[in-house]
Coordinates of C-alpha atoms in Angstrom, one line a residue:
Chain A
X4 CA -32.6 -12.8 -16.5
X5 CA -35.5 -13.6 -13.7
X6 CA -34.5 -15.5 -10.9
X7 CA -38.1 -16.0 -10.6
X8 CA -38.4 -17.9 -13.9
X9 CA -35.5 -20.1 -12.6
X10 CA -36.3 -23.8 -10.9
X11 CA -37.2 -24.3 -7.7
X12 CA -34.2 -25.9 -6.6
X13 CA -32.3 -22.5 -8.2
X14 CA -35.0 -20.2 -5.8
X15 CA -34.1 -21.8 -2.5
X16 CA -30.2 -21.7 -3.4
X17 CA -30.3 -18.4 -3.3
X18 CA -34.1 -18.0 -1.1
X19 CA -33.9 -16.0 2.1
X20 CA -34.4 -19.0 4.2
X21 CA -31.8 -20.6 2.4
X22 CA -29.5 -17.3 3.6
X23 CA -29.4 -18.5 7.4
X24 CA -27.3 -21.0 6.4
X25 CA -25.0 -19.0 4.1
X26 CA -21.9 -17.3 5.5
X27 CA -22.6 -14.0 4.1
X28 CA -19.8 -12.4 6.5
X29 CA -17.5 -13.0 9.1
X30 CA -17.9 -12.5 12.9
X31 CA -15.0 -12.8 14.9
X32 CA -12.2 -12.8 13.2
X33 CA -8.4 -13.1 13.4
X34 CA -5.9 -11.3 12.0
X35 CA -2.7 -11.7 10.0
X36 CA -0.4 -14.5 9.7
X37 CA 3.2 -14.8 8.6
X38 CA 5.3 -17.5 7.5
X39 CA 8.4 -18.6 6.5
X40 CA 10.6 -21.2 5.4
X41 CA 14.2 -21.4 6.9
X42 CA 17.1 -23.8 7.6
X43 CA 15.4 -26.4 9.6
X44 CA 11.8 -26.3 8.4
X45 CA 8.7 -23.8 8.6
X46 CA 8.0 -21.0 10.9
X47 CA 4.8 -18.8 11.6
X48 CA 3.6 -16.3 13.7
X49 CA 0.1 -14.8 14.6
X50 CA -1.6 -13.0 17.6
X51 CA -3.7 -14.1 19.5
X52 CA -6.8 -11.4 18.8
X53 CA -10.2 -12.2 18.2
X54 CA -12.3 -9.3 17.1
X55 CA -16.1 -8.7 17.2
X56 CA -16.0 -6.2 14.1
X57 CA -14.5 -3.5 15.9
X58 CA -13.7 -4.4 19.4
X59 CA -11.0 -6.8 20.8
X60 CA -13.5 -9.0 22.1
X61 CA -11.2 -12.1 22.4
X62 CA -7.3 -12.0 23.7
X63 CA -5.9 -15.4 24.0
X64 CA -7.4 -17.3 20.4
X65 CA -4.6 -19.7 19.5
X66 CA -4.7 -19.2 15.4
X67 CA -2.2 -21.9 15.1
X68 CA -2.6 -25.4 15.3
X69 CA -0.5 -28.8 14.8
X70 CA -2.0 -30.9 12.0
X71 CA -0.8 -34.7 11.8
X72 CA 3.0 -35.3 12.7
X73 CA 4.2 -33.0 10.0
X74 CA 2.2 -30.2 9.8
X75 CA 1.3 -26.7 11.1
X76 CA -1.9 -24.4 9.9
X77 CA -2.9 -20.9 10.8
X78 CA -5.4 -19.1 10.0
X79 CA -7.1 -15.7 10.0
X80 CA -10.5 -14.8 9.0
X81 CA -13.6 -16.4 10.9
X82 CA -12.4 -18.2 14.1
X83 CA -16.1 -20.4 14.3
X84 CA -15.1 -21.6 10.6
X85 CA -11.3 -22.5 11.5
X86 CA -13.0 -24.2 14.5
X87 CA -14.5 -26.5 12.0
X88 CA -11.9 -26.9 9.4
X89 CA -9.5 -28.4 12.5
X90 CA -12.7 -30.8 12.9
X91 CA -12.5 -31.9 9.4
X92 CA -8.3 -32.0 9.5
X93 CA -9.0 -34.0 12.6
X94 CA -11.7 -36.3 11.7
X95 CA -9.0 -36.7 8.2
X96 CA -5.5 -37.7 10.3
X97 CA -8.0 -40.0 11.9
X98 CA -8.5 -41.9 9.0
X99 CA -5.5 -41.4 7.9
X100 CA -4.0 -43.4 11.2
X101 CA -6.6 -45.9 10.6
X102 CA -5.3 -47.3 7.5
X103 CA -2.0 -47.8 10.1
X104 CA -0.2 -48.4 6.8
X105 CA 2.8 -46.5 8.3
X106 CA 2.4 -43.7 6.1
X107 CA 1.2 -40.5 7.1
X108 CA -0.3 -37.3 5.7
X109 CA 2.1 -34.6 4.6
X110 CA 2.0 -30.9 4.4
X111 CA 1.7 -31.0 0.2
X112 CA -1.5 -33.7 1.1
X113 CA -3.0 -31.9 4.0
X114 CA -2.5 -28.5 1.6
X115 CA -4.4 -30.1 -1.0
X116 CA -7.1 -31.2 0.4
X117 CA -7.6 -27.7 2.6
X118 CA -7.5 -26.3 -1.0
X119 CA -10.5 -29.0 -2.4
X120 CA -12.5 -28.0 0.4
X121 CA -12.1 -24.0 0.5
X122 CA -12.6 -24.2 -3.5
X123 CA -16.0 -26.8 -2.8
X124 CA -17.5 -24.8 -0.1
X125 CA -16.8 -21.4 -2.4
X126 CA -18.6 -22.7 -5.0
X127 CA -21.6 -23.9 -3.0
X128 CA -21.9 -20.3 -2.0
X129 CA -21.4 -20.8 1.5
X130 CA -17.2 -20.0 1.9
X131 CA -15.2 -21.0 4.8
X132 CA -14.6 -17.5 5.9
X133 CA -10.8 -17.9 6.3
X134 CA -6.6 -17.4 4.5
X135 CA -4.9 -20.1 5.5
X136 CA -1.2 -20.9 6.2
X137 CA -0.1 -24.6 5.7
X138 CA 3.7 -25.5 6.4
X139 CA 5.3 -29.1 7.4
X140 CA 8.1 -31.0 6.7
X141 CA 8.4 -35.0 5.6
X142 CA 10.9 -36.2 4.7
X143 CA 13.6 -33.8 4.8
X144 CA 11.4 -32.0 2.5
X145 CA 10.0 -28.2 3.6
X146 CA 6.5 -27.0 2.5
X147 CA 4.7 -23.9 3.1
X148 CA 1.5 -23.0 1.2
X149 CA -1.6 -21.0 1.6
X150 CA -5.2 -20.8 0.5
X151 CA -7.4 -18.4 0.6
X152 CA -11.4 -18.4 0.9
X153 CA -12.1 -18.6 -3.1
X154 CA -9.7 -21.4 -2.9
X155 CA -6.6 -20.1 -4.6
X156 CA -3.3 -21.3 -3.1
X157 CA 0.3 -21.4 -3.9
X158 CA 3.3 -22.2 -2.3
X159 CA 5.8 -20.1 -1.9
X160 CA 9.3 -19.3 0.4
X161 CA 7.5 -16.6 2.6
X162 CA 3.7 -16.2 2.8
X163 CA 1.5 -13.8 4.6
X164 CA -2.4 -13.3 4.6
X165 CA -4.5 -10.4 5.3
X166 CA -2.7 -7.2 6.2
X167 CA 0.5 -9.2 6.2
X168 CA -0.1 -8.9 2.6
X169 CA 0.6 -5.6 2.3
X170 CA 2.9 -4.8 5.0
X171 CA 5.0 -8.3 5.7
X172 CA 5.5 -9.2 2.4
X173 CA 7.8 -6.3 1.4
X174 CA 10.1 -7.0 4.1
X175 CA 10.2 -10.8 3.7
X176 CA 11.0 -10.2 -0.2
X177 CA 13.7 -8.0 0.8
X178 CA 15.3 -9.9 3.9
X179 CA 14.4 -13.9 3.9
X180 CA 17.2 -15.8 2.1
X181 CA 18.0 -19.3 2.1
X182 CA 19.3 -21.2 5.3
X183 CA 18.3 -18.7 7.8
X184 CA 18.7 -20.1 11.0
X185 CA 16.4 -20.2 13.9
X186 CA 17.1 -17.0 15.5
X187 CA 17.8 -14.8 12.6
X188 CA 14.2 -16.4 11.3
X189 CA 12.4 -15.2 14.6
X190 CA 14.0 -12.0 14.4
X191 CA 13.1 -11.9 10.8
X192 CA 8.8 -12.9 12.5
X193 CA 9.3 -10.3 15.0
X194 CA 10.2 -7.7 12.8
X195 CA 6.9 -8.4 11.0
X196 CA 4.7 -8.3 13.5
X197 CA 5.8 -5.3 14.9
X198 CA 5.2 -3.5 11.9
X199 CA 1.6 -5.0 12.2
X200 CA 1.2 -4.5 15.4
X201 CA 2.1 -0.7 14.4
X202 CA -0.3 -0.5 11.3
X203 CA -3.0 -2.7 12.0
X204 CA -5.7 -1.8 14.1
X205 CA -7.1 -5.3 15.2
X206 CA -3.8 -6.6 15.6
X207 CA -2.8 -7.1 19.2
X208 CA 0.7 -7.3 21.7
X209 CA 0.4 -10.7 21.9
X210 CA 1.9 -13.4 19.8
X211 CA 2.8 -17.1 19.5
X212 CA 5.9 -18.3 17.0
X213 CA 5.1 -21.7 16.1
X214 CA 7.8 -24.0 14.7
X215 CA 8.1 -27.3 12.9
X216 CA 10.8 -29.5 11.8
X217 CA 11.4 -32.7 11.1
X218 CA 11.5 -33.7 14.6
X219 CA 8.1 -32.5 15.5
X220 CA 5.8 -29.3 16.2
X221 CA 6.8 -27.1 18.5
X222 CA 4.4 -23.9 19.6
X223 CA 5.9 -21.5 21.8
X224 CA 4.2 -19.4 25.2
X225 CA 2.2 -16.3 24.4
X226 CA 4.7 -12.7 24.6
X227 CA 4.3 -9.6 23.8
X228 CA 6.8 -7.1 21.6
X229 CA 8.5 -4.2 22.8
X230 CA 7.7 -1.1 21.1
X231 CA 9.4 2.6 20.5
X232 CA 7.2 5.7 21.3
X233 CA 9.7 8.4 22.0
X234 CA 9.9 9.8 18.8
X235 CA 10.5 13.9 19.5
X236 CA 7.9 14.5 16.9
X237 CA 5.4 12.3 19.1
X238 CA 6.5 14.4 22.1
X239 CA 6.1 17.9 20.7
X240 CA 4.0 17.5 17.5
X241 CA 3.7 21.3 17.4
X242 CA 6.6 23.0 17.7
X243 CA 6.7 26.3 15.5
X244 CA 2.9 26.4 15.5
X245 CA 1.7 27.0 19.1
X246 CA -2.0 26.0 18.8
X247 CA -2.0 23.9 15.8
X248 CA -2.2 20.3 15.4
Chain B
X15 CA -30.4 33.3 -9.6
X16 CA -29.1 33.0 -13.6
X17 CA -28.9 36.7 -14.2
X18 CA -27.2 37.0 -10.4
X19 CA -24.7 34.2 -11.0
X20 CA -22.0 36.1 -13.5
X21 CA -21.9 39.3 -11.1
X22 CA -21.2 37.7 -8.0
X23 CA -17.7 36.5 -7.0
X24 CA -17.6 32.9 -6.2
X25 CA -17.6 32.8 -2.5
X26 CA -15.5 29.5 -2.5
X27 CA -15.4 25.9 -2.0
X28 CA -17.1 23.2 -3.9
X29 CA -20.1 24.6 -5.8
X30 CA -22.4 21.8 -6.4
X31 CA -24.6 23.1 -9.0
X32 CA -23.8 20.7 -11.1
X33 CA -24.1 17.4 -9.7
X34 CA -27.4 17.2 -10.0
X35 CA -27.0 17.4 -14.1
X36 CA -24.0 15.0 -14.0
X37 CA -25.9 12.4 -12.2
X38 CA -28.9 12.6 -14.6
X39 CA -26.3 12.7 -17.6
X40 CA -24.8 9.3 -16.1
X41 CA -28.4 7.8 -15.5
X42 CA -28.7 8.9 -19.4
X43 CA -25.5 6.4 -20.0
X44 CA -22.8 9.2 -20.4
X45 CA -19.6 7.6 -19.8
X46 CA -17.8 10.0 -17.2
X47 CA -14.6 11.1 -18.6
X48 CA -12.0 9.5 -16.4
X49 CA -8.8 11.0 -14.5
X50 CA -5.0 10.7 -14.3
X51 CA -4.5 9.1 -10.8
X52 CA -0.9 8.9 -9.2
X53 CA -1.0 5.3 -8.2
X54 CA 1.9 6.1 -6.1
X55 CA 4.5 6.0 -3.3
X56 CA 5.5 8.9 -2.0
X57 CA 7.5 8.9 1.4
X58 CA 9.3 11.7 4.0
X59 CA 11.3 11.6 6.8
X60 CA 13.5 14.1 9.0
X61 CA 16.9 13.3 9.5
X62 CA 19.8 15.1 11.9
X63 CA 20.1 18.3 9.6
X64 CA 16.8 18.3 8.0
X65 CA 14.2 16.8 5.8
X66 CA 14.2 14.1 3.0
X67 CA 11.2 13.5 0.2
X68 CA 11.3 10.8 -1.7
X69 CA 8.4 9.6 -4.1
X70 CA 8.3 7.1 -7.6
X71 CA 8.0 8.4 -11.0
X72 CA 4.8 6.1 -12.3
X73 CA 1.5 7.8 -13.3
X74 CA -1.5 5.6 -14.3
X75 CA -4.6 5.9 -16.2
X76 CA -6.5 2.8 -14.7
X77 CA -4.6 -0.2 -16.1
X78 CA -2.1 2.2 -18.1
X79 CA 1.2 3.7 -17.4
X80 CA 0.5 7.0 -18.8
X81 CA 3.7 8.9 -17.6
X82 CA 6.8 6.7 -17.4
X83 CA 8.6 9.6 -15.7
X84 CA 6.7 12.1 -14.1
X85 CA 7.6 14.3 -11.1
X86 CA 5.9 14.2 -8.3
X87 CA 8.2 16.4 -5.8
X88 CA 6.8 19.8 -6.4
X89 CA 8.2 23.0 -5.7
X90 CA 6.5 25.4 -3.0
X91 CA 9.0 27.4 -1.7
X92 CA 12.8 27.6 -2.2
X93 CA 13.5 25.9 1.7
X94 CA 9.8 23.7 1.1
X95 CA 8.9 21.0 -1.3
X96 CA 5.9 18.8 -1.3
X97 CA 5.3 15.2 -3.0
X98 CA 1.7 14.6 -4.4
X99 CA -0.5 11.2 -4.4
X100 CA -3.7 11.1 -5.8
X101 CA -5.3 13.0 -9.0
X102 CA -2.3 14.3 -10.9
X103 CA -4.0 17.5 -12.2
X104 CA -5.4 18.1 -8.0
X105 CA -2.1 18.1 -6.8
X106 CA -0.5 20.0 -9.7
X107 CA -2.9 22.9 -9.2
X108 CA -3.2 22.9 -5.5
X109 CA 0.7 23.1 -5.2
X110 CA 1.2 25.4 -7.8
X111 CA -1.3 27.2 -6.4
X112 CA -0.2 27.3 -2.5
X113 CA 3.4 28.0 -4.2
X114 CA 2.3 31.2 -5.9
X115 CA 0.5 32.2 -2.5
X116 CA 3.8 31.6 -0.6
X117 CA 5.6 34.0 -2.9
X118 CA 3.0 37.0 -2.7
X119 CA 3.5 36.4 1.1
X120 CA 7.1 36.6 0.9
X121 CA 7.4 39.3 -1.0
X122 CA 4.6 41.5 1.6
X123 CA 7.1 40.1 4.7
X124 CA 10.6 40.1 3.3
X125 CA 10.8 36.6 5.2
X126 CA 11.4 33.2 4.3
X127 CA 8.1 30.9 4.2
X128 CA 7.7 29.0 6.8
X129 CA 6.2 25.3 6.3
X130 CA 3.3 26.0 8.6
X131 CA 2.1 28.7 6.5
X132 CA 2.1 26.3 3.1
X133 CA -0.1 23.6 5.4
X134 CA -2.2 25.8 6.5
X135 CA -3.0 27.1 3.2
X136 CA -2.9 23.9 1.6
X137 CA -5.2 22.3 4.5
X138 CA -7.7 25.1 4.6
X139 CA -7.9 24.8 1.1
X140 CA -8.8 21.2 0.6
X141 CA -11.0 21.4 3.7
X142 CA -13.5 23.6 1.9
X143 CA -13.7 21.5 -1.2
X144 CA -14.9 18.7 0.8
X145 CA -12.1 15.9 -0.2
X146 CA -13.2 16.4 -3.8
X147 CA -9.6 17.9 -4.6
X148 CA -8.0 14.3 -4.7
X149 CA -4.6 15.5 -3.4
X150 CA -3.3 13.3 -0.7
X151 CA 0.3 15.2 0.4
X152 CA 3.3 15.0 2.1
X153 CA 5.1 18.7 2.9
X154 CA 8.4 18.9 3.7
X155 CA 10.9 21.8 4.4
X156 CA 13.5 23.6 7.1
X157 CA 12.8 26.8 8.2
X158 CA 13.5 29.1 11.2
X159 CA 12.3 26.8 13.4
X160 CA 13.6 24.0 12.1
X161 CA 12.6 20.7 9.7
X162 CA 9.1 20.0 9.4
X163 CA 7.6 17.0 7.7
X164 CA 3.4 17.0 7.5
X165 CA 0.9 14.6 5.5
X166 CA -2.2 16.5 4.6
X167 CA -5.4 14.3 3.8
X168 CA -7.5 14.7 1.1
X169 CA -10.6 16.0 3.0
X170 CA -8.4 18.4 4.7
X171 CA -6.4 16.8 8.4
X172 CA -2.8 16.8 8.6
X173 CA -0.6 15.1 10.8
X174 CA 3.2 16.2 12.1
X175 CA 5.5 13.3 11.8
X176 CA 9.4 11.8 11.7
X177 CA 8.4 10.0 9.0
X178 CA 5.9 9.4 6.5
X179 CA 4.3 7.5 4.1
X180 CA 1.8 8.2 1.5
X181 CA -0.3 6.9 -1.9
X182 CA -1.3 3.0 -3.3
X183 CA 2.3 2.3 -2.2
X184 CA 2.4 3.8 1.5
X185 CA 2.4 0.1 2.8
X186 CA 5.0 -1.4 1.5
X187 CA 7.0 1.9 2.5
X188 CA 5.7 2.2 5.3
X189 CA 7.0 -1.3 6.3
X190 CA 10.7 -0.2 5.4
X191 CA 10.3 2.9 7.7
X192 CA 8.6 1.2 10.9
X193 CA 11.1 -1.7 11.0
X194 CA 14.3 0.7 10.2
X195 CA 13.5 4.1 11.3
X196 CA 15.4 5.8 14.1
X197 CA 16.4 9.2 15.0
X198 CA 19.2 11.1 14.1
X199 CA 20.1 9.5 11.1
X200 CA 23.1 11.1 9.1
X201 CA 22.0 12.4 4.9
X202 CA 23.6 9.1 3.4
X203 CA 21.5 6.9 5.4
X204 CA 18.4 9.0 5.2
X205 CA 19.1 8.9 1.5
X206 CA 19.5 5.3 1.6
X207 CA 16.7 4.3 3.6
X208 CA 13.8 6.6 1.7
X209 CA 15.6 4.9 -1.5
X210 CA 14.7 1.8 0.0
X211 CA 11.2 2.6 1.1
X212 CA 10.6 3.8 -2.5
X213 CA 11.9 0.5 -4.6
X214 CA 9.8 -1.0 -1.5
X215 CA 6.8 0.6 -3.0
X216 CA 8.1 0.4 -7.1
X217 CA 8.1 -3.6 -6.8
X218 CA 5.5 -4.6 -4.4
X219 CA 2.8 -2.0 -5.2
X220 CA 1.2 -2.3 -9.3
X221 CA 0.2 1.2 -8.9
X222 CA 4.1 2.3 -8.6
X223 CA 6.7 1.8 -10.7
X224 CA 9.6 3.5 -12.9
X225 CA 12.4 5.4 -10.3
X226 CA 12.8 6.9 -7.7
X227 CA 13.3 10.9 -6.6
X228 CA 14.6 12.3 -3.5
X229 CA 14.5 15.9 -2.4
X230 CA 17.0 16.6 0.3
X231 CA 16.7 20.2 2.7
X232 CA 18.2 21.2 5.5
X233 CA 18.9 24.9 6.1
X234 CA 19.6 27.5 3.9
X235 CA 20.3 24.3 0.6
X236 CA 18.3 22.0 -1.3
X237 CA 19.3 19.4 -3.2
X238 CA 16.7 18.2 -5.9
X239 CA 17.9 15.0 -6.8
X240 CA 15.8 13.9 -9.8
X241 CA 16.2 10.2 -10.7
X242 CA 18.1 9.5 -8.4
X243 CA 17.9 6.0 -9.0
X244 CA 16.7 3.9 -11.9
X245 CA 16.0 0.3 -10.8
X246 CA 13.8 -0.7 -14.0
X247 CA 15.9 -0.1 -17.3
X248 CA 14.8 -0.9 -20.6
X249 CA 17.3 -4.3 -20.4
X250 CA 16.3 -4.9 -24.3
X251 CA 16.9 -2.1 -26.9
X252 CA 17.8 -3.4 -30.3
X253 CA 21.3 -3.1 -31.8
X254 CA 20.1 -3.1 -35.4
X255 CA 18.2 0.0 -35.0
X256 CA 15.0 0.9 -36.4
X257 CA 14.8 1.7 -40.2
X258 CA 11.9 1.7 -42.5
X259 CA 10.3 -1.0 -44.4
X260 CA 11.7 -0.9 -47.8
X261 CA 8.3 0.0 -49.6
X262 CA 8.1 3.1 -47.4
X263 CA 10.2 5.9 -50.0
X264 CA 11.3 9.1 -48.9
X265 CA 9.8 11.0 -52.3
X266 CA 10.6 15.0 -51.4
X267 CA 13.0 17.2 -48.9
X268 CA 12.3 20.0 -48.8
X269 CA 13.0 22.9 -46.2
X270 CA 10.7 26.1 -46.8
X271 CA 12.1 29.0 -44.8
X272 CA 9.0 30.3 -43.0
X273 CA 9.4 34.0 -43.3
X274 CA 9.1 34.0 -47.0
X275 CA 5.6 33.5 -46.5
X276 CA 5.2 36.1 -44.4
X277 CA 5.1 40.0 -45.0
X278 CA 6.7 42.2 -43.0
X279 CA 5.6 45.8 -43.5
X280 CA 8.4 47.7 -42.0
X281 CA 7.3 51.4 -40.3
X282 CA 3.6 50.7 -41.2
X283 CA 0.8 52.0 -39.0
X284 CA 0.7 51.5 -35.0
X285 CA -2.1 48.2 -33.7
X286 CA -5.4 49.3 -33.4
X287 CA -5.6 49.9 -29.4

């Protein structure tokens, strides 16, 4: 199969001018994010890294953001292309206010249309680089969903993206339970991210909980976790083998 | 070089004479034969009297389980045991080879092997193939100078730590041990949590699966405690039993004693030398 045989309209699809305006890979980026449901409503963590491929380039990116009156959204991946999916939530809670029909957008409606949009822009070629976290509640009702750049989404009780994946996820399936309250639900966050900020390299000490109910959105002040180095096999790796390592 | 190459000892490490053939074989459209990889989760840790291994019992062949119950705690020495990640047949050889090494060198110092010695010989021995023996390893054991607990890479580094994680399923373990981890923990809860780091990696990593086996040493005992826990049993197995479809008859029995066919010539001559 010749792309050169193909249509014109085909050739510049997938031309090399037509590449400049492709995201082909991401730039700065965030890391994880973790969520989970508990008594009350929705909670989710994230740091607040930016990395340039390998260096920390950027140390105070908040990667979680209000959405409407019922919702929160994080996100890792591309920070540029979250900057522009809050433009198109934003621009979208503006019309929804507009109507003034006393109504408003909830977190299964805000969801779905970050879903539409991520699934649209993947199959244009040209993906929002990002794995979003969506969680709100209306209505008594709790909601926490993700999607991820190719568009696929769920929702679920706990959720996770990138590393959190692979290292939150274990513990959350072991430890979250119904009706947790607030505290045992941060402590339940904190864990997590210490394990992170253990195993991932462009994770950083520096972390926001953000926390939504039905009374409204609250995101907490930037701290840091402690951490345990005083292992004795850190201290004295070599013991019984002067001069190895 | 042909008529040189049967003389000469292999000097060691990774020949590659043949890669150049393979590659032209595969631009040919050979299909290279594929290997039995340990898709696995193998995990350590040092408690107050010594050392635990713990690892999962699945081995794959891409999408299929191949060995339901396969061990992956090998034996190197009788205070040292090591658990394997990786290719199956690299990390059978390399231990049983390093183990047979550790023997000869007991027997020449009337000692007991001390787990330096295994990762030395293990680590100089995967260095100088390159990282083409797939063995990714965690080496565990008490000796004179006390519990050790080492991962050795496949291309050869090692690290010394309290705990450990390694294979497709060192994630989700390793999640388990950096939230609960602390030191001085008694055998039952060093038992309990490298249990808990395992079933970690059996039901959030594909690769791992089936139960788990813990290894625990502290000086001068082992305990080798195979399946130690089986949190995936066949929940179905059908009370009717299995029994032929009625067209299937049994025509003959019949049991022929073997030596019958044979002839043995009692006080006949000596085997030709």
């Amino acid at each position: 199969m010749n792309l050169a045989d193909s249509t014109p309209a085909m050739n510049t699809l997938l031309g090399s001018e037509a590449d400049s305006q492709r995201t082909l890979y991401p730039y700065v980026t965030g890391t994880s994010v973790v969520g989970i449901k508990y008594k009350d409503g929705i909670l989710l963590a994230a740091d607040m890294g930016g990395s340039y491929g390998s260096t920390l380039r950027y140390k105070t990116v908040e990667r979680l953001k209000p959405v409407g009156k019922h919702s929160i959204i994080g996100a890792s991946g591309e920070i540029s292309d979250f900057q522009e999916i809050m433009r198109y939530l934003d621009e979208l809670i503006l019309y929804d206010n507009m109507w003034d029909d006393g109504n408003s957008l909830g977190p299964k409606e805000v969801h779905n249309y970050l879903t539409r949009m991520m699934y649209n822009r993947r199959n244009k070629f040209n993906p929002l680089w990002n794995s979003l976290v969506l969680g709100g509640v209306k209505n008594g009702q709790k909601y926490l969903g993700t999607v991820s750049m190719i568009g696929v989404h769920y929702e679920d009780n706990h959720v996770a993206t990138g590393f959190g994946n692979h290292l939150a996820r274990p513990i959350l399936r072991d430890e979250w339970h119904e009706n947790l309250t607030f505290e045992e639900g941060v402590k339940l966050l904190e864990k997590c991210m210490r394990v992170l900020l253990y195993r991932d390299r462009s994770a950083v000490n520096k972390l926001q909980i953000a926390k939504i109910t039905e009374a409204g959105v609250t995101i907490s002040q930037p701290y840091s976790l402690k951490t345990f180095w005083d292992f004795s096999a850190f201290k004295n790796p070599t013991v019984g083998a002067e001069g190895s390592w | 070089m042909s008529t040189v190459a049967e003389s000469v000892p292999p000097k060691g490490g990774f020949s590659f004479d043949l890669c150049r053939r393979n590659e032209m074989l595969v631009q040919k459209g050979l299909k290279q034969p594929s290997f039995l990889k340990t898709g696995t989760t193998i995990v350590g840790l040092i408690f107050q009297d010594g050392v635990i291994l713990g690892a999962d019992t699945r081995a794959t062949e891409g999408p299929i389980v191949a060995d339901k119950n396969c061990e992956k705690i090998h034996y190197m020495a009788p205070n040292i045991y090591c658990c394997g990640a990786g290719t199956a047949a690299d990390t059978e050889a390399v231990t049983d080879m390093v183990s047979s090494q550790l023997k000869l060198h007991r027997y020449h110092t009337g000692r007991e092997s001390r787990v330096v010695t295994a990762l030395t010989l293990l680590k100089s021995h995967l260095f100088s193939y390159q990282g083409y023996v797939s063995a990714a390893l965690v080496l565990g054991g008490v000796d004179v100078t006390g519990p050790h607990l080492h991962t050795i890479y496949p291309h050869g580094s090692t690290d010394t730590l309290p705990f450990a994680t390694m294979g497709s399923g060192s994630l989700a373990a390793m999640a388990v041990f950096e939230s609960k981890y602390r030191e001085g923990l008694t055998r039952d809860e060093g038992v309990k949590l490298v249990a808990e780091a395992i079933c970690s990696g059996i039901f959030n990593d594909l690769g791992s699966g089936s139960n788990v086996d813990i290894c625990v040493i502290t000086k001068g005992k082992k305990e080798y405690l195979r399946n130690y826990m089986l949190p995936n049993p066949r929940t179905y197995v059908s009370e009717k039993g299995y029994s032929f479809a009625k067209k299937t008859e049994v025509l003959l029995t019949k049991i022929t004693p073997l030596k019958e066919l044979v002839e043995v010539v009692e006080g006949g001559d000596a085997m030709e030398e």
